[in-house]
mmCIF file of C-alpha atoms and ligand atoms in Angstrom:
data_model
loop_
_atom_site.group_PDB
_atom_site.id
_atom_site.type_symbol
_atom_site.label_atom_id
_atom_site.label_comp_id
_atom_site.label_asym_id
_atom_site.label_seq_id
_atom_site.Cartn_x
_atom_site.Cartn_y
_atom_site.Cartn_z
ATOM 1 C CA UNK T 30 6.243 83.028 65.753
ATOM 2 C CA UNK T 31 3.250 84.431 63.845
ATOM 3 C CA UNK T 32 3.379 83.895 60.105
ATOM 4 C CA UNK T 33 3.042 86.840 57.707
ATOM 5 C CA UNK T 34 3.134 87.222 53.948
ATOM 6 C CA UNK T 35 4.096 90.287 52.007
ATOM 7 C CA UNK T 36 2.467 91.222 48.742
ATOM 8 C CA UNK T 37 5.115 93.121 46.752
ATOM 9 C CA UNK T 38 8.769 92.189 46.435
ATOM 10 C CA UNK T 39 10.597 95.509 45.998
ATOM 11 C CA UNK T 40 11.919 98.250 48.346
ATOM 12 C CA UNK T 41 8.862 98.452 50.605
ATOM 13 C CA UNK T 42 9.255 94.711 51.360
ATOM 14 C CA UNK T 43 12.748 95.375 52.748
ATOM 15 C CA UNK T 44 11.438 98.214 54.890
ATOM 16 C CA UNK T 45 8.633 96.048 56.269
ATOM 17 C CA UNK T 46 10.859 93.061 56.908
ATOM 18 C CA UNK T 47 13.070 95.242 59.077
ATOM 19 C CA UNK T 48 10.109 96.796 60.889
ATOM 20 C CA UNK T 49 8.687 93.326 61.640
ATOM 21 C CA UNK T 50 12.022 91.971 62.906
ATOM 22 C CA UNK T 51 11.447 93.432 66.391
ATOM 23 C CA UNK T 52 8.283 91.454 66.921
ATOM 24 C CA UNK T 53 7.480 87.755 66.835
ATOM 25 C CA UNK T 54 6.586 87.756 63.138
ATOM 26 C CA UNK T 55 8.192 85.554 60.510
ATOM 27 C CA UNK T 56 7.747 86.418 56.805
ATOM 28 C CA UNK T 57 7.034 83.041 55.209
ATOM 29 C CA UNK T 58 6.406 84.026 51.587
ATOM 30 C CA UNK T 59 6.417 86.983 49.220
ATOM 31 C CA UNK T 60 4.060 87.519 46.309
ATOM 32 C CA UNK T 61 4.244 89.859 43.325
ATOM 33 C CA UNK T 62 2.424 90.235 40.076
ATOM 34 C CA UNK T 63 5.739 90.651 38.230
ATOM 35 C CA UNK T 64 8.230 87.804 37.748
ATOM 36 C CA UNK T 65 10.951 89.468 39.834
ATOM 37 C CA UNK T 66 13.481 87.592 42.040
ATOM 38 C CA UNK T 67 12.844 87.478 45.788
ATOM 39 C CA UNK T 68 14.591 90.328 47.587
ATOM 40 C CA UNK T 69 15.570 87.849 50.304
ATOM 41 C CA UNK T 70 17.478 84.641 49.500
ATOM 42 C CA UNK T 71 15.754 82.673 52.272
ATOM 43 C CA UNK T 72 12.139 83.750 51.503
ATOM 44 C CA UNK T 73 10.447 82.274 48.397
ATOM 45 C CA UNK T 74 8.523 84.483 46.011
ATOM 46 C CA UNK T 75 5.387 83.430 44.071
ATOM 47 C CA UNK T 76 3.534 85.235 41.299
ATOM 48 C CA UNK T 77 0.022 86.564 41.007
ATOM 49 C CA UNK T 78 -3.226 85.230 42.476
ATOM 50 C CA UNK T 79 -2.559 81.834 40.941
ATOM 51 C CA UNK T 80 0.776 81.599 42.781
ATOM 52 C CA UNK T 81 -0.957 82.690 45.955
ATOM 53 C CA UNK T 82 -3.684 80.049 45.747
ATOM 54 C CA UNK T 83 -1.105 77.285 44.958
ATOM 55 C CA UNK T 84 1.076 78.347 47.912
ATOM 56 C CA UNK T 85 -1.954 78.564 50.251
ATOM 57 C CA UNK T 86 -3.091 75.065 49.243
ATOM 58 C CA UNK T 87 0.347 73.623 50.099
ATOM 59 C CA UNK T 88 0.564 75.457 53.464
ATOM 60 C CA UNK T 89 0.714 73.206 56.463
ATOM 61 C CA UNK T 90 -0.561 74.197 59.908
ATOM 62 C CA UNK T 91 -3.717 76.037 60.747
ATOM 63 C CA UNK T 92 -2.335 79.105 62.540
ATOM 64 C CA UNK T 93 -3.538 82.539 61.547
ATOM 65 C CA UNK T 94 -1.876 84.050 58.515
ATOM 66 C CA UNK T 95 -1.192 87.790 58.510
ATOM 67 C CA UNK T 96 -0.693 89.913 55.398
ATOM 68 C CA UNK T 97 1.033 93.173 54.572
ATOM 69 C CA UNK T 98 0.881 94.912 51.199
ATOM 70 C CA UNK T 99 4.396 96.096 50.377
ATOM 71 C CA UNK T 100 3.492 98.573 47.612
ATOM 72 C CA UNK T 101 4.545 102.172 48.091
ATOM 73 C CA UNK T 102 4.730 105.152 45.708
ATOM 74 C CA UNK T 103 1.415 106.654 44.625
ATOM 75 C CA UNK T 104 -0.313 103.286 44.244
ATOM 76 C CA UNK T 105 -2.536 103.667 47.292
ATOM 77 C CA UNK T 106 -5.617 102.379 45.467
ATOM 78 C CA UNK T 107 -3.777 99.138 44.482
ATOM 79 C CA UNK T 108 -2.523 98.775 48.058
ATOM 80 C CA UNK T 109 -6.042 99.022 49.515
ATOM 81 C CA UNK T 110 -7.581 96.651 46.870
ATOM 82 C CA UNK T 111 -4.957 94.036 47.501
ATOM 83 C CA UNK T 112 -5.387 94.321 51.256
ATOM 84 C CA UNK T 113 -9.149 93.783 50.840
ATOM 85 C CA UNK T 114 -8.605 90.848 48.487
ATOM 86 C CA UNK T 115 -6.130 89.179 50.842
ATOM 87 C CA UNK T 116 -8.672 89.615 53.652
ATOM 88 C CA UNK T 117 -11.354 87.889 51.561
ATOM 89 C CA UNK T 118 -8.858 85.072 51.011
ATOM 90 C CA UNK T 119 -8.708 84.517 54.778
ATOM 91 C CA UNK T 120 -5.583 86.469 55.827
ATOM 92 C CA UNK T 121 -5.569 89.046 58.621
ATOM 93 C CA UNK T 122 -4.451 92.540 57.594
ATOM 94 C CA UNK T 123 -1.409 93.448 59.671
ATOM 95 C CA UNK T 124 -0.962 96.959 60.960
ATOM 96 C CA UNK T 125 2.766 97.581 61.294
ATOM 97 C CA UNK T 126 4.020 100.137 63.808
ATOM 98 C CA UNK T 127 7.810 100.389 63.953
ATOM 99 C CA UNK T 128 8.985 100.308 67.615
ATOM 100 C CA UNK T 129 10.858 103.578 67.022
ATOM 101 C CA UNK T 130 7.759 105.438 65.795
ATOM 102 C CA UNK T 131 5.721 107.714 68.077
ATOM 103 C CA UNK T 132 1.974 107.182 68.086
ATOM 104 C CA UNK T 133 -0.170 109.280 70.432
ATOM 105 C CA UNK T 134 -2.462 107.277 72.669
ATOM 106 C CA UNK T 135 -5.583 108.890 71.218
ATOM 107 C CA UNK T 136 -4.579 108.490 67.546
ATOM 108 C CA UNK T 137 -6.637 106.083 65.428
ATOM 109 C CA UNK T 138 -4.896 103.847 62.953
ATOM 110 C CA UNK T 139 -6.796 101.854 60.295
ATOM 111 C CA UNK T 140 -6.067 98.246 59.486
ATOM 112 C CA UNK T 141 -3.132 97.407 57.259
ATOM 113 C CA UNK T 142 -1.412 100.729 57.795
ATOM 114 C CA UNK T 143 2.370 101.033 58.099
ATOM 115 C CA UNK T 144 3.937 103.459 60.532
ATOM 116 C CA UNK T 145 7.646 103.448 59.873
ATOM 117 C CA UNK T 146 10.780 104.281 61.839
ATOM 118 C CA UNK T 147 11.068 107.719 63.507
ATOM 119 C CA UNK T 148 7.685 108.913 62.261
ATOM 120 C CA UNK T 149 5.302 110.759 64.585
ATOM 121 C CA UNK T 150 1.528 110.459 64.690
ATOM 122 C CA UNK T 151 0.344 113.151 67.073
ATOM 123 C CA UNK T 152 -2.792 113.689 69.218
ATOM 124 C CA UNK T 153 -6.210 112.973 67.766
ATOM 125 C CA UNK T 154 -4.918 112.024 64.300
ATOM 126 C CA UNK T 155 -7.162 109.669 62.313
ATOM 127 C CA UNK T 156 -5.524 107.384 59.732
ATOM 128 C CA UNK T 157 -7.584 105.228 57.362
ATOM 129 C CA UNK T 158 -6.651 101.751 56.101
ATOM 130 C CA UNK T 159 -3.574 100.863 54.078
ATOM 131 C CA UNK T 160 -1.910 104.192 54.827
ATOM 132 C CA UNK T 161 1.909 104.438 54.781
ATOM 133 C CA UNK T 162 3.581 106.954 57.067
ATOM 134 C CA UNK T 163 7.152 106.706 55.860
ATOM 135 C CA UNK T 164 10.430 107.111 57.667
ATOM 136 C CA UNK T 165 10.711 110.281 59.783
ATOM 137 C CA UNK T 166 7.388 111.762 58.531
ATOM 138 C CA UNK T 167 5.447 113.856 61.012
ATOM 139 C CA UNK T 168 1.635 114.139 61.146
ATOM 140 C CA UNK T 169 0.535 116.752 63.679
ATOM 141 C CA UNK T 170 -2.586 117.055 65.826
ATOM 142 C CA UNK T 171 -6.049 116.540 64.401
ATOM 143 C CA UNK T 172 -4.991 115.550 60.882
ATOM 144 C CA UNK T 173 -7.375 113.240 58.983
ATOM 145 C CA UNK T 174 -5.695 110.890 56.521
ATOM 146 C CA UNK T 175 -7.822 108.800 54.132
ATOM 147 C CA UNK T 176 -7.487 105.209 52.992
ATOM 148 C CA UNK T 177 -4.493 104.291 50.855
ATOM 149 C CA UNK T 178 -2.641 107.571 51.470
ATOM 150 C CA UNK T 179 1.180 107.587 51.404
ATOM 151 C CA UNK T 180 3.011 110.241 53.428
ATOM 152 C CA UNK T 181 6.631 110.125 52.125
ATOM 153 C CA UNK T 182 9.861 110.091 54.115
ATOM 154 C CA UNK T 183 10.458 113.279 56.114
ATOM 155 C CA UNK T 184 7.216 114.961 55.084
ATOM 156 C CA UNK T 185 5.690 117.331 57.655
ATOM 157 C CA UNK T 186 1.914 117.801 58.016
ATOM 158 C CA UNK T 187 0.999 120.671 60.339
ATOM 159 C CA UNK T 188 -2.147 120.439 62.478
ATOM 160 C CA UNK T 189 -5.640 119.774 61.076
ATOM 161 C CA UNK T 190 -4.544 118.891 57.583
ATOM 162 C CA UNK T 191 -6.851 116.521 55.653
ATOM 163 C CA UNK T 192 -5.461 114.249 52.969
ATOM 164 C CA UNK T 193 -8.176 112.362 51.106
ATOM 165 C CA UNK T 194 -8.026 108.777 49.789
ATOM 166 C CA UNK T 195 -4.960 107.716 47.775
ATOM 167 C CA UNK T 196 -3.145 111.049 48.098
ATOM 168 C CA UNK T 197 0.633 110.880 47.886
ATOM 169 C CA UNK T 198 2.854 113.359 49.742
ATOM 170 C CA UNK T 199 6.461 113.299 48.439
ATOM 171 C CA UNK T 200 9.577 113.179 50.550
ATOM 172 C CA UNK T 201 10.259 116.249 52.644
ATOM 173 C CA UNK T 202 7.126 118.171 51.641
ATOM 174 C CA UNK T 203 5.616 120.588 54.141
ATOM 175 C CA UNK T 204 1.831 121.117 54.354
ATOM 176 C CA UNK T 205 0.634 124.204 56.268
ATOM 177 C CA UNK T 206 -2.166 123.957 58.856
ATOM 178 C CA UNK T 207 -5.796 123.158 57.983
ATOM 179 C CA UNK T 208 -5.183 122.458 54.265
ATOM 180 C CA UNK T 209 -7.255 119.961 52.356
ATOM 181 C CA UNK T 210 -5.515 117.652 49.836
ATOM 182 C CA UNK T 211 -8.019 116.116 47.427
ATOM 183 C CA UNK T 212 -8.408 112.442 46.474
ATOM 184 C CA UNK T 213 -5.450 111.011 44.484
ATOM 185 C CA UNK T 214 -3.602 114.336 44.521
ATOM 186 C CA UNK T 215 0.230 114.189 44.394
ATOM 187 C CA UNK T 216 2.503 116.547 46.278
ATOM 188 C CA UNK T 217 6.036 116.713 44.879
ATOM 189 C CA UNK T 218 9.117 116.048 46.945
ATOM 190 C CA UNK T 219 10.243 119.130 48.868
ATOM 191 C CA UNK T 220 7.061 121.119 48.116
ATOM 192 C CA UNK T 221 5.778 123.755 50.503
ATOM 193 C CA UNK T 222 2.007 123.593 50.175
ATOM 194 C CA UNK T 223 0.244 126.808 51.108
ATOM 195 C CA UNK T 224 -3.234 126.280 49.629
ATOM 196 C CA UNK T 225 -5.770 123.493 49.194
ATOM 197 C CA UNK T 226 -4.943 120.969 46.425
ATOM 198 C CA UNK T 227 -7.763 119.662 44.203
ATOM 199 C CA UNK T 228 -8.415 115.951 43.566
ATOM 200 C CA UNK T 229 -5.943 114.456 41.099
ATOM 201 C CA UNK T 230 -3.871 117.626 40.964
ATOM 202 C CA UNK T 231 -0.048 117.350 40.984
ATOM 203 C CA UNK T 232 1.769 120.223 42.680
ATOM 204 C CA UNK T 233 5.425 120.924 43.450
ATOM 205 C CA UNK T 234 7.776 123.729 44.415
ATOM 206 C CA UNK T 235 7.755 126.490 47.008
ATOM 207 C CA UNK T 236 5.105 127.759 47.165
ATOM 208 C CA UNK T 237 3.627 124.652 45.530
ATOM 209 C CA UNK T 238 1.835 125.113 42.224
ATOM 210 C CA UNK T 239 0.435 122.745 39.594
ATOM 211 C CA UNK T 240 2.961 121.033 37.326
ATOM 212 C CA UNK T 241 2.327 119.414 33.937
ATOM 213 C CA UNK T 242 3.306 115.769 33.375
HETATM 214 C C1 LIG I 311 6.071 115.608 41.536
HETATM 215 C C2 LIG I 311 6.450 114.310 40.840
HETATM 216 C C3 LIG I 311 5.419 113.242 41.206
HETATM 217 C C4 LIG I 311 6.367 114.586 39.349
HETATM 218 O O1 LIG I 311 6.761 113.467 38.664
HETATM 219 P P1 LIG I 311 6.575 113.441 37.040
HETATM 220 O O2 LIG I 311 5.117 113.565 36.769
HETATM 221 O O3 LIG I 311 7.258 112.222 36.532
HETATM 222 O O4 LIG I 311 7.220 114.763 36.606
HETATM 223 P P2 LIG I 311 8.558 115.077 35.788
HETATM 224 O O5 LIG I 311 9.719 114.407 36.431
HETATM 225 O O6 LIG I 311 8.256 114.783 34.339
HETATM 226 O O7 LIG I 311 8.674 116.663 35.968
HETATM 227 C C5 LIG I 311 7.776 117.575 35.415
HETATM 228 C C6 LIG I 311 8.305 118.981 35.733
HETATM 229 O O8 LIG I 311 8.143 119.213 37.131
HETATM 230 C C7 LIG I 311 9.397 119.455 37.749
HETATM 231 N N1 LIG I 311 9.434 118.784 39.021
HETATM 232 C C8 LIG I 311 9.249 117.453 39.238
HETATM 233 N N2 LIG I 311 9.266 117.156 40.515
HETATM 234 C C9 LIG I 311 9.472 118.316 41.152
HETATM 235 C C10 LIG I 311 9.604 118.646 42.523
HETATM 236 N N3 LIG I 311 9.497 117.736 43.464
HETATM 237 N N4 LIG I 311 9.813 119.928 42.846
HETATM 238 C C11 LIG I 311 9.934 120.863 41.881
HETATM 239 N N5 LIG I 311 9.835 120.629 40.576
HETATM 240 C C12 LIG I 311 9.590 119.353 40.215
HETATM 241 C C13 LIG I 311 10.441 118.874 36.750
HETATM 242 O O9 LIG I 311 11.697 119.543 36.901
HETATM 243 C C14 LIG I 311 9.802 119.176 35.479
HETATM 244 O O10 LIG I 311 9.983 120.530 35.114
HETATM 245 P P3 LIG I 311 10.273 120.977 33.611
HETATM 246 O O11 LIG I 311 9.041 120.583 32.809
HETATM 247 O O12 LIG I 311 10.482 122.432 33.750
HETATM 248 O O13 LIG I 311 11.483 120.215 33.164
HETATM 249 C C15 LIG I 311 7.853 113.781 41.250
HETATM 250 O O14 LIG I 311 8.891 114.529 40.658
HETATM 251 C C16 LIG I 311 8.049 113.802 42.755
HETATM 252 O O15 LIG I 311 8.423 114.762 43.366
HETATM 253 N N6 LIG I 311 7.754 112.618 43.334
HETATM 254 C C17 LIG I 311 7.956 112.350 44.750
HETATM 255 C C18 LIG I 311 8.979 111.251 44.930
HETATM 256 C C19 LIG I 311 9.094 110.845 46.347
HETATM 257 O O16 LIG I 311 9.128 111.669 47.218
HETATM 258 N N7 LIG I 311 9.086 109.570 46.605
HETATM 259 C C20 LIG I 311 9.136 109.021 47.930
HETATM 260 C C21 LIG I 311 9.228 107.542 47.819
HETATM 261 S S1 LIG I 311 9.149 106.712 49.304
#
């Protein structure tokens, strides 16, 4: 069994544990910056970088240690930073592809990305690092998805869409072909996006338009 740690002890950790259960991975520890209980009674949780260093120092065996960052929502920048920090600490970023996802043979998937159950990554798609493609999301041909992007459950990206770094596409949103979604933009759940979205903009509705927070 290959040993893997998860950084983040909330819902995304449950999703990843299930996705990893089909392969020969064993989650040996969970880490979180908040003092929350472990989501799994048989897997210990430790807190912050200090907790990580203490756990690493007590680890026996010299086998490779893999790492997944289990942080969803619109925190793609945190997800990518943590992945890079864990790499510097000597872990190997794990790219998770659920066995019931479809990934075209010519698609490119960056390290530490998470492709979840029933999702589809179609021909010539390019995904950056630390991307989440959530349950039943569909990314059609020639899309380009930047580092730290999260495509929410059931979202549909038509062909040639570009989503820049840290963008978040809410559950069930539909993005029409060839649109560009700017860095850190947020697309609300259920939106139908018919025009380009600027960096940091938040849009929702059908047709999607800017909303105030
Ligand atoms: C778009 C979103 C990010 C806005 O969140 P927020 O900044 O906290 O916004 P608020 O809840 O304060 O809502 C602001 C306004 O936008 C409206 N609104 C919020 N989300 C909306 C949506 N998805 N579609 C249409 N209108 C929406 C609210 O009704 C509110 O309108 P009002 O001012 O007339 O009352 C959030 O509602 C959303 O859709 N998130 C996606 C969640 C998701 O899909 N998660 C997947 C997890 S895996």
